[in-house]
Short mmCIF file of C-alpha atoms in Angstrom, two decimals:
data_model
loop_
_atom_site.label_atom_id
_atom_site.label_comp_id
_atom_site.label_asym_id
_atom_site.label_seq_id
_atom_site.Cartn_x
_atom_site.Cartn_y
_atom_site.Cartn_z
CA UNK D 1492 113.60 61.72 121.69
CA UNK D 1493 113.17 62.15 118.10
CA UNK D 1494 114.62 59.63 115.67
CA UNK D 1495 117.64 60.69 113.60
CA UNK D 1496 115.41 60.91 110.41
CA UNK D 1497 111.49 61.19 110.73
CA UNK D 1498 108.80 62.12 113.29
CA UNK D 1499 108.21 60.41 116.60
CA UNK D 1500 106.36 57.19 115.92
CA UNK D 1501 103.12 56.67 117.79
CA UNK D 1502 103.02 54.45 120.77
CA UNK D 1503 100.64 53.34 123.48
CA UNK D 1504 97.26 51.98 123.29
CA UNK D 1505 95.69 55.23 122.46
CA UNK D 1506 98.12 56.42 119.81
CA UNK D 1507 96.96 56.39 116.23
CA UNK D 1508 98.75 57.00 112.77
CA UNK D 1509 98.64 60.62 111.92
CA UNK D 1510 96.30 62.09 109.50
CA UNK D 1511 98.31 64.98 108.72
CA UNK D 1512 102.16 65.40 107.81
CA UNK D 1513 102.24 68.79 109.37
CA UNK D 1514 99.75 71.08 111.52
CA UNK D 1515 101.01 74.64 112.22
CA UNK D 1516 99.72 77.19 114.38
CA UNK D 1517 100.55 80.84 113.41
CA UNK D 1518 99.64 84.36 112.58
CA UNK D 1519 96.86 84.65 109.95
CA UNK D 1520 97.80 87.83 108.12
CA UNK D 1521 97.61 89.30 104.60
CA UNK D 1522 100.90 90.75 103.29
CA UNK D 1523 100.81 94.13 101.46
CA UNK D 1524 104.21 94.35 99.46
CA UNK D 1525 105.53 97.33 97.54
CA UNK D 1526 108.88 98.19 96.15
CA UNK D 1527 110.40 101.19 97.45
CA UNK D 1528 113.51 103.32 97.66
CA UNK D 1529 116.05 103.38 100.63
CA UNK D 1530 115.19 107.07 101.11
CA UNK D 1531 111.71 106.05 101.94
CA UNK D 1532 112.70 103.52 104.46
CA UNK D 1533 114.66 106.41 106.25
CA UNK D 1534 111.78 108.96 105.80
CA UNK D 1535 109.33 106.69 107.65
CA UNK D 1536 111.76 105.72 110.16
CA UNK D 1537 111.47 102.11 109.59
CA UNK D 1538 113.72 99.25 111.03
CA UNK D 1539 115.43 98.19 107.64
CA UNK D 1540 115.64 94.48 107.22
CA UNK D 1541 113.72 93.83 110.31
CA UNK D 1542 110.17 93.16 111.68
CA UNK D 1543 108.50 95.81 113.79
CA UNK D 1544 105.00 95.39 115.49
CA UNK D 1545 102.87 98.07 114.95
CA UNK D 1546 99.12 99.14 115.88
CA UNK D 1547 96.33 99.70 113.42
CA UNK D 1548 96.80 103.48 113.14
CA UNK D 1549 100.51 102.85 112.34
CA UNK D 1550 99.51 100.28 109.60
CA UNK D 1551 97.03 102.73 108.01
CA UNK D 1552 99.92 105.50 107.91
CA UNK D 1553 102.29 103.12 106.45
CA UNK D 1554 99.73 101.95 103.81
CA UNK D 1555 99.07 105.37 102.75
CA UNK D 1556 102.80 106.17 102.08
CA UNK D 1557 103.38 102.91 100.36
CA UNK D 1558 103.96 102.89 96.38
CA UNK D 1559 101.37 100.70 94.43
CA UNK D 1560 101.35 97.39 96.40
CA UNK D 1561 100.21 93.67 95.98
CA UNK D 1562 98.16 92.07 98.69
CA UNK D 1563 98.99 88.34 99.25
CA UNK D 1564 97.95 85.95 102.13
CA UNK D 1565 100.96 85.40 104.45
CA UNK D 1566 102.09 84.70 107.97
CA UNK D 1567 105.16 82.65 108.72
CA UNK D 1568 103.82 79.37 109.47
CA UNK D 1569 101.13 79.67 107.01
CA UNK D 1570 103.68 80.24 104.25
CA UNK D 1571 105.48 77.16 105.45
CA UNK D 1572 102.49 75.30 104.92
CA UNK D 1573 101.90 76.64 101.51
CA UNK D 1574 105.31 75.30 100.73
CA UNK D 1575 104.74 72.06 102.10
CA UNK D 1576 101.36 71.53 100.37
CA UNK D 1577 103.02 72.18 97.04
CA UNK D 1578 105.49 69.56 97.84
CA UNK D 1579 102.57 66.96 98.48
CA UNK D 1580 102.38 66.91 102.19
CA UNK D 1581 98.85 67.01 103.89
CA UNK D 1582 98.81 69.97 106.12
CA UNK D 1583 96.41 71.89 108.33
CA UNK D 1584 96.53 75.30 109.86
CA UNK D 1585 95.21 76.97 113.08
CA UNK D 1586 95.18 80.72 113.29
CA UNK D 1587 92.76 83.49 114.03
CA UNK D 1588 91.09 85.96 111.30
CA UNK D 1589 88.49 88.29 111.72
CA UNK D 1590 85.04 88.07 110.14
CA UNK D 1591 86.09 90.70 107.58
CA UNK D 1592 87.04 90.95 103.82
CA UNK D 1593 90.70 90.10 104.43
CA UNK D 1594 89.72 87.30 106.81
CA UNK D 1595 87.92 85.70 103.96
CA UNK D 1596 90.73 86.37 101.49
CA UNK D 1597 93.15 84.37 103.80
CA UNK D 1598 90.77 81.60 104.32
CA UNK D 1599 90.30 81.13 100.69
CA UNK D 1600 93.80 81.19 99.77
CA UNK D 1601 94.80 78.48 102.43
CA UNK D 1602 92.10 76.40 101.12
CA UNK D 1603 92.96 76.93 97.55
CA UNK D 1604 96.41 75.77 98.30
CA UNK D 1605 95.04 72.49 99.65
CA UNK D 1606 95.51 73.31 103.51
CA UNK D 1607 92.77 72.52 105.80
CA UNK D 1608 91.70 75.66 107.96
CA UNK D 1609 88.67 75.68 109.91
CA UNK D 1610 89.38 77.95 112.92
CA UNK D 1611 86.26 79.92 113.29
CA UNK D 1612 86.54 83.48 112.52
CA UNK D 1613 86.22 86.27 115.38
CA UNK D 1614 83.57 88.77 115.41
CA UNK D 1615 84.15 92.55 115.98
CA UNK D 1616 87.28 94.43 116.39
CA UNK D 1617 90.41 94.20 115.81
CA UNK D 1618 90.41 93.47 111.96
CA UNK D 1619 92.41 90.57 110.27
CA UNK D 1620 96.02 91.12 110.76
CA UNK D 1621 98.28 92.59 107.80
CA UNK D 1622 101.85 93.21 107.41
CA UNK D 1623 103.17 96.14 105.25
CA UNK D 1624 106.39 94.90 103.50
CA UNK D 1625 108.78 97.50 101.92
CA UNK D 1626 111.11 95.86 99.49
CA UNK D 1627 114.22 97.86 98.61
CA UNK D 1628 116.37 97.55 95.20
CA UNK D 1629 118.56 95.08 97.01
CA UNK D 1630 115.63 92.70 97.65
CA UNK D 1631 115.70 93.18 101.36
CA UNK D 1632 112.38 93.29 103.03
CA UNK D 1633 111.39 95.44 105.87
CA UNK D 1634 108.16 94.39 107.59
CA UNK D 1635 105.67 96.02 109.71
CA UNK D 1636 103.22 93.74 111.38
CA UNK D 1637 99.58 94.69 112.52
CA UNK D 1638 98.63 91.22 114.37
CA UNK D 1639 95.09 92.09 114.60
CA UNK D 1640 92.79 89.26 115.33
CA UNK D 1641 95.59 86.96 115.28
CA UNK D 1642 96.83 87.96 118.73
CA UNK D 1643 93.42 86.89 120.16
CA UNK D 1644 93.72 83.13 119.22
CA UNK D 1645 92.34 81.47 122.41
CA UNK D 1646 93.05 78.00 123.72
CA UNK D 1647 89.30 77.35 123.42
CA UNK D 1648 89.53 77.62 119.56
CA UNK D 1649 92.09 74.61 119.50
CA UNK D 1650 90.78 71.49 117.95
CA UNK D 1651 92.71 69.12 120.13
CA UNK D 1652 91.76 65.95 118.07
CA UNK D 1653 93.15 67.89 115.09
CA UNK D 1654 96.32 68.74 116.79
CA UNK D 1655 96.76 65.14 117.99
CA UNK D 1656 96.32 63.87 114.13
CA UNK D 1657 99.59 65.75 112.93
CA UNK D 1658 102.86 64.03 112.75
CA UNK D 1659 104.37 67.30 113.29
CA UNK D 1660 103.07 70.42 115.18
CA UNK D 1661 104.87 73.48 113.77
CA UNK D 1662 104.96 76.56 115.86
CA UNK D 1663 105.47 80.17 114.80
CA UNK D 1664 107.68 82.34 117.30
CA UNK D 1665 106.04 85.52 116.26
CA UNK D 1666 102.79 84.26 117.77
CA UNK D 1667 104.48 83.77 121.17
CA UNK D 1668 104.43 87.41 121.78
CA UNK D 1669 100.88 88.05 122.46
CA UNK D 1670 99.45 86.36 125.91
CA UNK D 1671 96.39 84.57 124.47
CA UNK D 1672 98.12 82.60 121.69
CA UNK D 1673 100.99 81.84 123.84
CA UNK D 1674 98.72 80.07 126.27
CA UNK D 1675 97.12 78.18 123.15
CA UNK D 1676 100.48 77.11 121.81
CA UNK D 1677 101.52 75.77 125.28
CA UNK D 1678 98.11 73.74 125.32
CA UNK D 1679 98.90 72.64 121.77
CA UNK D 1680 102.34 71.21 122.98
CA UNK D 1681 101.00 69.36 125.83
CA UNK D 1682 98.18 67.76 123.52
CA UNK D 1683 100.99 66.99 120.82
CA UNK D 1684 103.36 65.49 123.44
CA UNK D 1685 100.41 63.18 124.71
CA UNK D 1686 99.87 62.02 121.39
CA UNK D 1687 103.51 61.19 120.67
CA UNK D 1688 104.06 63.67 118.02
CA UNK D 1689 106.99 65.96 117.02
CA UNK D 1690 107.32 69.57 118.06
CA UNK D 1691 108.93 72.00 115.53
CA UNK D 1692 109.51 75.58 116.58
CA UNK D 1693 110.64 78.51 114.60
CA UNK D 1694 112.16 81.48 116.43
CA UNK D 1695 111.01 83.93 113.88
CA UNK D 1696 112.96 86.95 114.82
CA UNK D 1697 115.60 88.19 117.20
CA UNK D 1698 113.20 90.69 119.06
CA UNK D 1699 110.83 87.78 119.91
CA UNK D 1700 113.80 85.94 121.62
CA UNK D 1701 114.74 89.03 123.33
CA UNK D 1702 111.40 89.23 124.85
CA UNK D 1703 110.60 85.68 125.41
CA UNK D 1704 114.21 83.87 125.45
CA UNK D 1705 113.75 82.50 129.06
CA UNK D 1706 110.54 80.59 127.99
CA UNK D 1707 112.46 79.28 124.78
CA UNK D 1708 115.52 78.23 126.60
CA UNK D 1709 113.24 76.49 129.31
CA UNK D 1710 111.45 74.57 126.48
CA UNK D 1711 114.72 73.64 125.01
CA UNK D 1712 116.05 72.56 128.26
CA UNK D 1713 112.87 70.67 129.19
CA UNK D 1714 113.10 68.81 125.94
CA UNK D 1715 109.82 70.33 124.50
CA UNK D 1716 111.37 71.08 121.13
CA UNK D 1717 112.29 68.42 118.75
CA UNK D 1718 113.07 70.63 115.69
CA UNK D 1719 114.54 74.20 116.16
CA UNK D 1720 114.77 76.60 113.10
CA UNK D 1721 116.85 79.60 113.67
CA UNK D 1722 118.92 82.10 111.55
CA UNK D 1723 122.29 83.14 112.78
CA UNK D 1724 121.36 86.44 114.23
CA UNK D 1725 118.38 84.53 116.18
CA UNK D 1726 120.96 81.95 117.25
CA UNK D 1727 123.30 84.61 118.59
CA UNK D 1728 120.32 86.22 120.57
CA UNK D 1729 119.29 82.96 121.79
CA UNK D 1730 122.67 81.79 123.08
CA UNK D 1731 124.48 85.08 123.81
CA UNK D 1732 127.30 83.79 121.49
CA UNK D 1733 128.51 86.05 118.76
CA UNK D 1734 130.51 83.02 117.13
CA UNK D 1735 128.32 80.97 114.99
CA UNK D 1736 129.80 77.59 115.74
CA UNK D 1737 129.95 78.33 119.36
CA UNK D 1738 126.29 79.06 119.15
CA UNK D 1739 125.52 75.95 117.17
CA UNK D 1740 127.35 73.93 119.71
CA UNK D 1741 125.53 75.45 122.80
CA UNK D 1742 122.15 74.24 121.41
CA UNK D 1743 122.75 71.33 119.21
CA UNK D 1744 123.18 68.92 122.13
CA UNK D 1745 119.80 70.09 123.67
CA UNK D 1746 117.37 69.53 120.61
CA UNK D 1747 117.30 66.35 118.65
CA UNK D 1748 117.44 68.57 115.43
CA UNK D 1749 118.65 72.04 115.00
CA UNK D 1750 118.56 73.72 111.61
CA UNK D 1751 120.39 77.26 111.32
CA UNK D 1752 120.26 79.54 108.25
CA UNK D 1753 122.76 81.92 107.32
CA UNK D 1754 121.42 83.76 104.22
CA UNK D 1755 123.76 83.77 101.37
CA UNK D 1756 126.31 81.50 103.28
CA UNK D 1757 123.96 78.44 103.25
CA UNK D 1758 122.84 76.54 106.21
CA UNK D 1759 123.63 73.77 108.71
CA UNK D 1760 121.72 71.37 110.52
CA UNK D 1761 122.80 69.03 113.48
CA UNK D 1762 120.59 65.86 114.28
CA UNK D 1763 121.67 63.59 117.34
CA UNK D 1764 125.39 64.32 116.77
CA UNK D 1765 125.38 64.32 112.97
CA UNK D 1766 126.18 67.59 111.18
CA UNK D 1767 125.42 68.54 107.68
CA UNK D 1768 125.81 71.59 105.56
CA UNK D 1769 124.43 73.10 102.56
CA UNK D 1770 125.55 76.14 100.38
CA UNK D 1771 122.68 78.54 99.29
CA UNK D 1772 121.09 77.74 95.86
CA UNK D 1773 122.09 80.46 93.28
CA UNK D 1774 119.71 82.89 92.24
CA UNK D 1775 120.11 84.99 89.15
CA UNK D 1776 118.49 88.09 90.87
CA UNK D 1777 117.11 88.39 94.37
CA UNK D 1778 113.92 90.15 94.12
CA UNK D 1779 112.31 89.91 97.51
CA UNK D 1780 113.43 87.98 100.55
CA UNK D 1781 110.11 87.66 102.06
CA UNK D 1782 109.44 84.08 103.17
CA UNK D 1783 112.87 82.88 102.62
CA UNK D 1784 113.08 81.17 106.06
CA UNK D 1785 109.60 80.07 105.84
CA UNK D 1786 110.23 78.19 102.36
CA UNK D 1787 113.59 76.97 103.80
CA UNK D 1788 111.56 75.37 106.61
CA UNK D 1789 109.06 73.89 104.22
CA UNK D 1790 111.73 72.18 102.23
CA UNK D 1791 113.47 70.71 104.89
CA UNK D 1792 110.49 69.44 106.77
CA UNK D 1793 109.40 68.05 103.27
CA UNK D 1794 112.42 65.81 103.48
CA UNK D 1795 112.45 65.30 107.13
CA UNK D 1796 108.74 64.05 107.15
CA UNK D 1797 109.85 61.43 104.55
CA UNK D 1798 112.73 60.39 106.48
CA UNK D 1799 115.40 61.54 104.05
CA UNK D 1800 118.98 62.14 105.03
CA UNK D 1801 119.93 65.32 106.92
CA UNK D 1802 121.98 66.84 103.97
CA UNK D 1803 119.18 66.13 101.53
CA UNK D 1804 116.74 67.93 103.86
CA UNK D 1805 119.07 70.94 103.88
CA UNK D 1806 119.26 70.87 100.13
CA UNK D 1807 115.39 70.85 99.69
CA UNK D 1808 115.46 73.76 102.21
CA UNK D 1809 117.96 75.79 99.96
CA UNK D 1810 116.14 75.21 96.72
CA UNK D 1811 112.92 76.12 98.09
CA UNK D 1812 114.13 79.43 99.60
CA UNK D 1813 116.00 80.20 96.39
CA UNK D 1814 112.71 79.90 94.49
CA UNK D 1815 110.82 82.44 96.78
CA UNK D 1816 113.35 85.11 96.81
CA UNK D 1817 113.35 85.28 93.08
CA UNK D 1818 110.05 86.70 92.84
CA UNK D 1819 107.65 88.92 94.72
CA UNK D 1820 105.60 87.23 97.74
CA UNK D 1821 106.38 84.72 100.46
CA UNK D 1822 104.87 81.74 98.71
CA UNK D 1823 106.19 79.49 95.87
CA UNK D 1824 105.35 80.33 92.34
CA UNK D 1825 106.97 77.52 90.69
CA UNK D 1826 106.22 73.83 90.92
CA UNK D 1827 108.31 72.96 93.80
CA UNK D 1828 108.07 69.05 93.20
CA UNK D 1829 109.37 69.59 89.49
CA UNK D 1830 112.10 72.08 90.87
CA UNK D 1831 113.14 69.54 93.38
CA UNK D 1832 113.38 66.67 90.73
CA UNK D 1833 115.50 68.71 88.49
CA UNK D 1834 118.17 69.85 91.10
CA UNK D 1835 118.41 66.81 93.66
#
């Protein structure tokens, strides 16, 4: 079981102190972000405010229909690592890119952020993944994801020594959908467990739970998840409970740490019976909600990895989330360490 504050300590003759604070496995994608009208969302038949998996042909169609756009390296777990690295934690990423230009862009951006990323590129088709993100005037983002090479991350690409060297293994629910990376993440859980490490899991999106909820619930029941991140919609899908508190109570006793976000209503966390809450950090103008949950996880984990109280971890999450929704893109632009010092 996970201690109340902080990752599992190494134990046993073969256990060594972790080299990394957090190692994440997730989608390696490039975000293509554009502002648009509500009418364009309707005209293109998009799932407003949600995330839809698309093929390469649809990705090309949407790209052609987009207003002028920005291209930024993204991916949920990769975004979280970017926030953690900015906050001074040592991080490494495992994900699959293709041997193409976008793959090189992604690799450069990760390393430039101070994150170790050495998964070999995949030759041939498909191309590196990309997410077409349409942002309406209210700041809501509608995501359309072509996973590309990311959905072919094999277990053979895992550096098991690397996984064992991380205090926390952070897994992205989005990547649970394709079969090959799902097998890789199951193996990563085994390796991390054998090394006495902490497993953190983000559910990512309700549609992922609809497709793989039995898997997730089984992992929770088997005690394979130490820290679970969900938003209120994902929690309802996971538990079948429409009432938020009822849903929290249904899960809180099964995972050592549960973190549930509620957008403008703040967030709660329950750790071994202790419950803490935080309000959303105020934002002058919501520009783009892309990456809000990713950066909340970064802020929370930055405190948790250092053994800070539960309420402080939540405050860090709220501050990081507020920063990222105040500008375009899923990764921090401000100096988060300075921001935290000012607000905490």
